[in-house]
């Protein structure tokens, strides 16, 4: 019997999230909060709806994460194009935090990928980015050319 890729991705996600959460606990951050900050650093001023679509999570989850990050001083809400929408931006504190956690995240990546060569690691990264771009119908996942 063949092991299906969605199952492999789900298990890899669980293992990776647990390890990242352990490393980010010292910074009072979770992997989901990190993901939101990372996405906003790549694409400033997204709305909550846009973030929910890109991250593949429910709007309610985005609202909760944003509220936590606003309270921690990492995200600001700005007026959007209409009265109801809000654009989100990360603060200077969050930018600094993202630089501080780069090392711990690189170490988790190295632990997870074990003996993969640098070429294999980059191939995996590119493939996952393509999968996410297709699955979310959002080319923002693809690296800039």
mmCIF file with all atom_site columns, C-alpha atoms in Angstrom:
data_model
loop_
_atom_site.group_PDB
_atom_site.id
_atom_site.type_symbol
_atom_site.label_atom_id
_atom_site.label_alt_id
_atom_site.label_comp_id
_atom_site.label_asym_id
_atom_site.label_entity_id
_atom_site.label_seq_id
_atom_site.pdbx_PDB_ins_code
_atom_site.Cartn_x
_atom_site.Cartn_y
_atom_site.Cartn_z
_atom_site.occupancy
_atom_site.B_iso_or_equiv
_atom_site.pdbx_formal_charge
_atom_site.auth_seq_id
_atom_site.auth_comp_id
_atom_site.auth_asym_id
_atom_site.auth_atom_id
_atom_site.pdbx_PDB_model_num
ATOM 1   C CA . UNK A 1 1   ? 0.000   0.000  0.000  1.00 0.00 ? 1   UNK A CA 1
ATOM 2   C CA . UNK A 1 2   ? 1.253   3.453  -0.944 1.00 0.00 ? 2   UNK A CA 1
ATOM 3   C CA . UNK A 1 3   ? 1.356   6.247  1.664  1.00 0.00 ? 3   UNK A CA 1
ATOM 4   C CA . UNK A 1 4   ? -0.627  9.202  0.330  1.00 0.00 ? 4   UNK A CA 1
ATOM 5   C CA . UNK A 1 5   ? 0.940   12.653 0.187  1.00 0.00 ? 5   UNK A CA 1
ATOM 6   C CA . UNK A 1 6   ? -1.878  14.474 2.054  1.00 0.00 ? 6   UNK A CA 1
ATOM 7   C CA . UNK A 1 7   ? -1.330  12.138 5.006  1.00 0.00 ? 7   UNK A CA 1
ATOM 8   C CA . UNK A 1 8   ? 2.453   12.624 4.871  1.00 0.00 ? 8   UNK A CA 1
ATOM 9   C CA . UNK A 1 9   ? 2.000   16.408 4.752  1.00 0.00 ? 9   UNK A CA 1
ATOM 10  C CA . UNK A 1 10  ? -0.403  16.302 7.704  1.00 0.00 ? 10  UNK A CA 1
ATOM 11  C CA . UNK A 1 11  ? 1.968   14.273 9.871  1.00 0.00 ? 11  UNK A CA 1
ATOM 12  C CA . UNK A 1 12  ? 4.962   16.392 8.844  1.00 0.00 ? 12  UNK A CA 1
ATOM 13  C CA . UNK A 1 13  ? 2.952   19.503 9.702  1.00 0.00 ? 13  UNK A CA 1
ATOM 14  C CA . UNK A 1 14  ? 2.089   18.173 13.154 1.00 0.00 ? 14  UNK A CA 1
ATOM 15  C CA . UNK A 1 15  ? 5.697   17.232 13.916 1.00 0.00 ? 15  UNK A CA 1
ATOM 16  C CA . UNK A 1 16  ? 7.075   20.518 12.565 1.00 0.00 ? 16  UNK A CA 1
ATOM 17  C CA . UNK A 1 17  ? 4.481   22.654 14.377 1.00 0.00 ? 17  UNK A CA 1
ATOM 18  C CA . UNK A 1 18  ? 5.218   20.957 17.695 1.00 0.00 ? 18  UNK A CA 1
ATOM 19  C CA . UNK A 1 19  ? 8.965   21.511 17.332 1.00 0.00 ? 19  UNK A CA 1
ATOM 20  C CA . UNK A 1 20  ? 8.582   25.124 16.208 1.00 0.00 ? 20  UNK A CA 1
ATOM 21  C CA . UNK A 1 21  ? 6.148   25.870 19.047 1.00 0.00 ? 21  UNK A CA 1
ATOM 22  C CA . UNK A 1 22  ? 8.706   24.482 21.521 1.00 0.00 ? 22  UNK A CA 1
ATOM 23  C CA . UNK A 1 23  ? 11.437  26.760 20.132 1.00 0.00 ? 23  UNK A CA 1
ATOM 24  C CA . UNK A 1 24  ? 9.221   29.841 19.875 1.00 0.00 ? 24  UNK A CA 1
ATOM 25  C CA . UNK A 1 25  ? 7.851   29.526 23.424 1.00 0.00 ? 25  UNK A CA 1
ATOM 26  C CA . UNK A 1 26  ? 10.849  31.526 24.670 1.00 0.00 ? 26  UNK A CA 1
ATOM 27  C CA . UNK A 1 27  ? 9.648   34.393 22.461 1.00 0.00 ? 27  UNK A CA 1
ATOM 28  C CA . UNK A 1 28  ? 5.966   34.124 23.529 1.00 0.00 ? 28  UNK A CA 1
ATOM 29  C CA . UNK A 1 29  ? 5.038   33.171 19.976 1.00 0.00 ? 29  UNK A CA 1
ATOM 30  C CA . UNK A 1 30  ? 3.386   30.164 18.330 1.00 0.00 ? 30  UNK A CA 1
ATOM 31  C CA . UNK A 1 31  ? 3.990   28.792 14.855 1.00 0.00 ? 31  UNK A CA 1
ATOM 32  C CA . UNK A 1 32  ? 0.571   30.094 13.762 1.00 0.00 ? 32  UNK A CA 1
ATOM 33  C CA . UNK A 1 33  ? 1.345   33.578 15.057 1.00 0.00 ? 33  UNK A CA 1
ATOM 34  C CA . UNK A 1 34  ? 4.730   33.406 13.331 1.00 0.00 ? 34  UNK A CA 1
ATOM 35  C CA . UNK A 1 35  ? 3.004   32.438 10.072 1.00 0.00 ? 35  UNK A CA 1
ATOM 36  C CA . UNK A 1 36  ? 0.723   35.446 10.246 1.00 0.00 ? 36  UNK A CA 1
ATOM 37  C CA . UNK A 1 37  ? 3.642   37.798 10.966 1.00 0.00 ? 37  UNK A CA 1
ATOM 38  C CA . UNK A 1 38  ? 5.740   36.252 8.206  1.00 0.00 ? 38  UNK A CA 1
ATOM 39  C CA . UNK A 1 39  ? 2.905   36.624 5.704  1.00 0.00 ? 39  UNK A CA 1
ATOM 40  C CA . UNK A 1 40  ? 2.349   40.257 6.678  1.00 0.00 ? 40  UNK A CA 1
ATOM 41  C CA . UNK A 1 41  ? 6.070   40.964 6.375  1.00 0.00 ? 41  UNK A CA 1
ATOM 42  C CA . UNK A 1 42  ? 5.996   39.582 2.823  1.00 0.00 ? 42  UNK A CA 1
ATOM 43  C CA . UNK A 1 43  ? 2.717   41.274 1.895  1.00 0.00 ? 43  UNK A CA 1
ATOM 44  C CA . UNK A 1 44  ? 2.066   44.351 4.022  1.00 0.00 ? 44  UNK A CA 1
ATOM 45  C CA . UNK A 1 45  ? -1.454  45.604 4.618  1.00 0.00 ? 45  UNK A CA 1
ATOM 46  C CA . UNK A 1 46  ? -3.439  42.455 3.912  1.00 0.00 ? 46  UNK A CA 1
ATOM 47  C CA . UNK A 1 47  ? -6.986  42.202 5.230  1.00 0.00 ? 47  UNK A CA 1
ATOM 48  C CA . UNK A 1 48  ? -8.102  39.453 7.598  1.00 0.00 ? 48  UNK A CA 1
ATOM 49  C CA . UNK A 1 49  ? -10.031 37.806 4.757  1.00 0.00 ? 49  UNK A CA 1
ATOM 50  C CA . UNK A 1 50  ? -6.927  37.801 2.546  1.00 0.00 ? 50  UNK A CA 1
ATOM 51  C CA . UNK A 1 51  ? -4.820  36.335 5.363  1.00 0.00 ? 51  UNK A CA 1
ATOM 52  C CA . UNK A 1 52  ? -7.386  33.622 6.050  1.00 0.00 ? 52  UNK A CA 1
ATOM 53  C CA . UNK A 1 53  ? -7.349  32.610 2.378  1.00 0.00 ? 53  UNK A CA 1
ATOM 54  C CA . UNK A 1 54  ? -3.559  32.641 2.107  1.00 0.00 ? 54  UNK A CA 1
ATOM 55  C CA . UNK A 1 55  ? -2.968  30.743 5.336  1.00 0.00 ? 55  UNK A CA 1
ATOM 56  C CA . UNK A 1 56  ? -5.793  28.290 4.670  1.00 0.00 ? 56  UNK A CA 1
ATOM 57  C CA . UNK A 1 57  ? -7.460  28.900 8.032  1.00 0.00 ? 57  UNK A CA 1
ATOM 58  C CA . UNK A 1 58  ? -10.872 30.147 9.149  1.00 0.00 ? 58  UNK A CA 1
ATOM 59  C CA . UNK A 1 59  ? -11.508 33.870 9.495  1.00 0.00 ? 59  UNK A CA 1
ATOM 60  C CA . UNK A 1 60  ? -12.321 33.330 13.162 1.00 0.00 ? 60  UNK A CA 1
ATOM 61  C CA . UNK A 1 61  ? -8.846  31.876 13.676 1.00 0.00 ? 61  UNK A CA 1
ATOM 62  C CA . UNK A 1 62  ? -7.281  34.868 11.933 1.00 0.00 ? 62  UNK A CA 1
ATOM 63  C CA . UNK A 1 63  ? -9.297  37.215 14.168 1.00 0.00 ? 63  UNK A CA 1
ATOM 64  C CA . UNK A 1 64  ? -8.053  35.399 17.271 1.00 0.00 ? 64  UNK A CA 1
ATOM 65  C CA . UNK A 1 65  ? -4.430  35.424 16.087 1.00 0.00 ? 65  UNK A CA 1
ATOM 66  C CA . UNK A 1 66  ? -4.612  39.097 15.120 1.00 0.00 ? 66  UNK A CA 1
ATOM 67  C CA . UNK A 1 67  ? -6.129  40.018 18.493 1.00 0.00 ? 67  UNK A CA 1
ATOM 68  C CA . UNK A 1 68  ? -3.298  38.170 20.278 1.00 0.00 ? 68  UNK A CA 1
ATOM 69  C CA . UNK A 1 69  ? -0.661  39.869 18.133 1.00 0.00 ? 69  UNK A CA 1
ATOM 70  C CA . UNK A 1 70  ? -2.242  43.322 18.525 1.00 0.00 ? 70  UNK A CA 1
ATOM 71  C CA . UNK A 1 71  ? -2.252  42.828 22.300 1.00 0.00 ? 71  UNK A CA 1
ATOM 72  C CA . UNK A 1 72  ? 1.426   41.789 22.183 1.00 0.00 ? 72  UNK A CA 1
ATOM 73  C CA . UNK A 1 73  ? 2.269   44.910 20.157 1.00 0.00 ? 73  UNK A CA 1
ATOM 74  C CA . UNK A 1 74  ? 3.239   43.037 16.990 1.00 0.00 ? 74  UNK A CA 1
ATOM 75  C CA . UNK A 1 75  ? 0.364   44.037 14.673 1.00 0.00 ? 75  UNK A CA 1
ATOM 76  C CA . UNK A 1 76  ? -1.587  47.241 14.007 1.00 0.00 ? 76  UNK A CA 1
ATOM 77  C CA . UNK A 1 77  ? -4.977  47.589 12.358 1.00 0.00 ? 77  UNK A CA 1
ATOM 78  C CA . UNK A 1 78  ? -5.335  50.351 9.758  1.00 0.00 ? 78  UNK A CA 1
ATOM 79  C CA . UNK A 1 79  ? -8.447  51.580 7.948  1.00 0.00 ? 79  UNK A CA 1
ATOM 80  C CA . UNK A 1 80  ? -9.183  49.617 4.795  1.00 0.00 ? 80  UNK A CA 1
ATOM 81  C CA . UNK A 1 81  ? -10.755 50.527 1.483  1.00 0.00 ? 81  UNK A CA 1
ATOM 82  C CA . UNK A 1 82  ? -14.238 50.663 3.034  1.00 0.00 ? 82  UNK A CA 1
ATOM 83  C CA . UNK A 1 83  ? -15.711 51.274 6.481  1.00 0.00 ? 83  UNK A CA 1
ATOM 84  C CA . UNK A 1 84  ? -15.786 47.585 7.383  1.00 0.00 ? 84  UNK A CA 1
ATOM 85  C CA . UNK A 1 85  ? -12.379 46.333 6.299  1.00 0.00 ? 85  UNK A CA 1
ATOM 86  C CA . UNK A 1 86  ? -9.086  46.781 8.098  1.00 0.00 ? 86  UNK A CA 1
ATOM 87  C CA . UNK A 1 87  ? -5.595  46.477 6.696  1.00 0.00 ? 87  UNK A CA 1
ATOM 88  C CA . UNK A 1 88  ? -3.017  44.868 8.945  1.00 0.00 ? 88  UNK A CA 1
ATOM 89  C CA . UNK A 1 89  ? 0.623   45.772 9.354  1.00 0.00 ? 89  UNK A CA 1
ATOM 90  C CA . UNK A 1 90  ? 3.407   44.472 11.523 1.00 0.00 ? 90  UNK A CA 1
ATOM 91  C CA . UNK A 1 91  ? 5.169   46.774 13.955 1.00 0.00 ? 91  UNK A CA 1
ATOM 92  C CA . UNK A 1 92  ? 8.872   47.472 14.323 1.00 0.00 ? 92  UNK A CA 1
ATOM 93  C CA . UNK A 1 93  ? 8.775   45.213 17.383 1.00 0.00 ? 93  UNK A CA 1
ATOM 94  C CA . UNK A 1 94  ? 7.527   42.352 15.201 1.00 0.00 ? 94  UNK A CA 1
ATOM 95  C CA . UNK A 1 95  ? 10.186  43.019 12.551 1.00 0.00 ? 95  UNK A CA 1
ATOM 96  C CA . UNK A 1 96  ? 12.852  42.786 15.253 1.00 0.00 ? 96  UNK A CA 1
ATOM 97  C CA . UNK A 1 97  ? 11.262  39.608 16.641 1.00 0.00 ? 97  UNK A CA 1
ATOM 98  C CA . UNK A 1 98  ? 11.291  38.001 13.186 1.00 0.00 ? 98  UNK A CA 1
ATOM 99  C CA . UNK A 1 99  ? 15.048  38.600 12.940 1.00 0.00 ? 99  UNK A CA 1
ATOM 100 C CA . UNK A 1 100 ? 15.602  37.132 16.427 1.00 0.00 ? 100 UNK A CA 1
ATOM 101 C CA . UNK A 1 101 ? 13.727  33.905 15.697 1.00 0.00 ? 101 UNK A CA 1
ATOM 102 C CA . UNK A 1 102 ? 15.372  33.254 12.338 1.00 0.00 ? 102 UNK A CA 1
ATOM 103 C CA . UNK A 1 103 ? 18.186  31.246 13.966 1.00 0.00 ? 103 UNK A CA 1
ATOM 104 C CA . UNK A 1 104 ? 15.920  28.993 16.046 1.00 0.00 ? 104 UNK A CA 1
ATOM 105 C CA . UNK A 1 105 ? 13.725  28.357 12.991 1.00 0.00 ? 105 UNK A CA 1
ATOM 106 C CA . UNK A 1 106 ? 16.759  27.457 10.883 1.00 0.00 ? 106 UNK A CA 1
ATOM 107 C CA . UNK A 1 107 ? 17.821  24.975 13.567 1.00 0.00 ? 107 UNK A CA 1
ATOM 108 C CA . UNK A 1 108 ? 14.377  23.326 13.587 1.00 0.00 ? 108 UNK A CA 1
ATOM 109 C CA . UNK A 1 109 ? 14.488  23.149 9.797  1.00 0.00 ? 109 UNK A CA 1
ATOM 110 C CA . UNK A 1 110 ? 17.903  21.446 9.931  1.00 0.00 ? 110 UNK A CA 1
ATOM 111 C CA . UNK A 1 111 ? 16.661  18.969 12.570 1.00 0.00 ? 111 UNK A CA 1
ATOM 112 C CA . UNK A 1 112 ? 13.572  18.091 10.548 1.00 0.00 ? 112 UNK A CA 1
ATOM 113 C CA . UNK A 1 113 ? 15.363  17.713 7.230  1.00 0.00 ? 113 UNK A CA 1
ATOM 114 C CA . UNK A 1 114 ? 18.227  15.649 8.632  1.00 0.00 ? 114 UNK A CA 1
ATOM 115 C CA . UNK A 1 115 ? 20.611  14.573 5.913  1.00 0.00 ? 115 UNK A CA 1
ATOM 116 C CA . UNK A 1 116 ? 18.889  16.200 2.947  1.00 0.00 ? 116 UNK A CA 1
ATOM 117 C CA . UNK A 1 117 ? 21.394  18.033 0.798  1.00 0.00 ? 117 UNK A CA 1
ATOM 118 C CA . UNK A 1 118 ? 21.070  21.806 0.287  1.00 0.00 ? 118 UNK A CA 1
ATOM 119 C CA . UNK A 1 119 ? 19.760  21.095 -3.232 1.00 0.00 ? 119 UNK A CA 1
ATOM 120 C CA . UNK A 1 120 ? 17.143  18.672 -1.928 1.00 0.00 ? 120 UNK A CA 1
ATOM 121 C CA . UNK A 1 121 ? 16.135  21.170 0.771  1.00 0.00 ? 121 UNK A CA 1
ATOM 122 C CA . UNK A 1 122 ? 15.598  23.937 -1.778 1.00 0.00 ? 122 UNK A CA 1
ATOM 123 C CA . UNK A 1 123 ? 13.748  21.552 -4.113 1.00 0.00 ? 123 UNK A CA 1
ATOM 124 C CA . UNK A 1 124 ? 11.418  20.605 -1.246 1.00 0.00 ? 124 UNK A CA 1
ATOM 125 C CA . UNK A 1 125 ? 10.874  24.298 -0.404 1.00 0.00 ? 125 UNK A CA 1
ATOM 126 C CA . UNK A 1 126 ? 10.026  25.123 -4.044 1.00 0.00 ? 126 UNK A CA 1
ATOM 127 C CA . UNK A 1 127 ? 7.676   22.142 -4.355 1.00 0.00 ? 127 UNK A CA 1
ATOM 128 C CA . UNK A 1 128 ? 5.843   23.027 -1.141 1.00 0.00 ? 128 UNK A CA 1
ATOM 129 C CA . UNK A 1 129 ? 5.512   26.637 -2.315 1.00 0.00 ? 129 UNK A CA 1
ATOM 130 C CA . UNK A 1 130 ? 3.997   25.433 -5.595 1.00 0.00 ? 130 UNK A CA 1
ATOM 131 C CA . UNK A 1 131 ? 1.609   23.110 -3.743 1.00 0.00 ? 131 UNK A CA 1
ATOM 132 C CA . UNK A 1 132 ? 0.491   25.970 -1.481 1.00 0.00 ? 132 UNK A CA 1
ATOM 133 C CA . UNK A 1 133 ? 0.110   28.395 -4.401 1.00 0.00 ? 133 UNK A CA 1
ATOM 134 C CA . UNK A 1 134 ? -2.118  25.863 -6.155 1.00 0.00 ? 134 UNK A CA 1
ATOM 135 C CA . UNK A 1 135 ? -4.077  24.772 -3.065 1.00 0.00 ? 135 UNK A CA 1
ATOM 136 C CA . UNK A 1 136 ? -4.821  28.351 -1.956 1.00 0.00 ? 136 UNK A CA 1
ATOM 137 C CA . UNK A 1 137 ? -5.112  29.747 -5.500 1.00 0.00 ? 137 UNK A CA 1
ATOM 138 C CA . UNK A 1 138 ? -2.603  32.405 -4.459 1.00 0.00 ? 138 UNK A CA 1
ATOM 139 C CA . UNK A 1 139 ? 0.673   32.960 -6.259 1.00 0.00 ? 139 UNK A CA 1
ATOM 140 C CA . UNK A 1 140 ? 1.983   34.964 -3.283 1.00 0.00 ? 140 UNK A CA 1
ATOM 141 C CA . UNK A 1 141 ? 3.380   31.634 -2.020 1.00 0.00 ? 141 UNK A CA 1
ATOM 142 C CA . UNK A 1 142 ? 5.745   31.504 -4.988 1.00 0.00 ? 142 UNK A CA 1
ATOM 143 C CA . UNK A 1 143 ? 9.187   33.068 -4.624 1.00 0.00 ? 143 UNK A CA 1
ATOM 144 C CA . UNK A 1 144 ? 9.712   36.464 -6.234 1.00 0.00 ? 144 UNK A CA 1
ATOM 145 C CA . UNK A 1 145 ? 11.489  36.269 -9.551 1.00 0.00 ? 145 UNK A CA 1
#
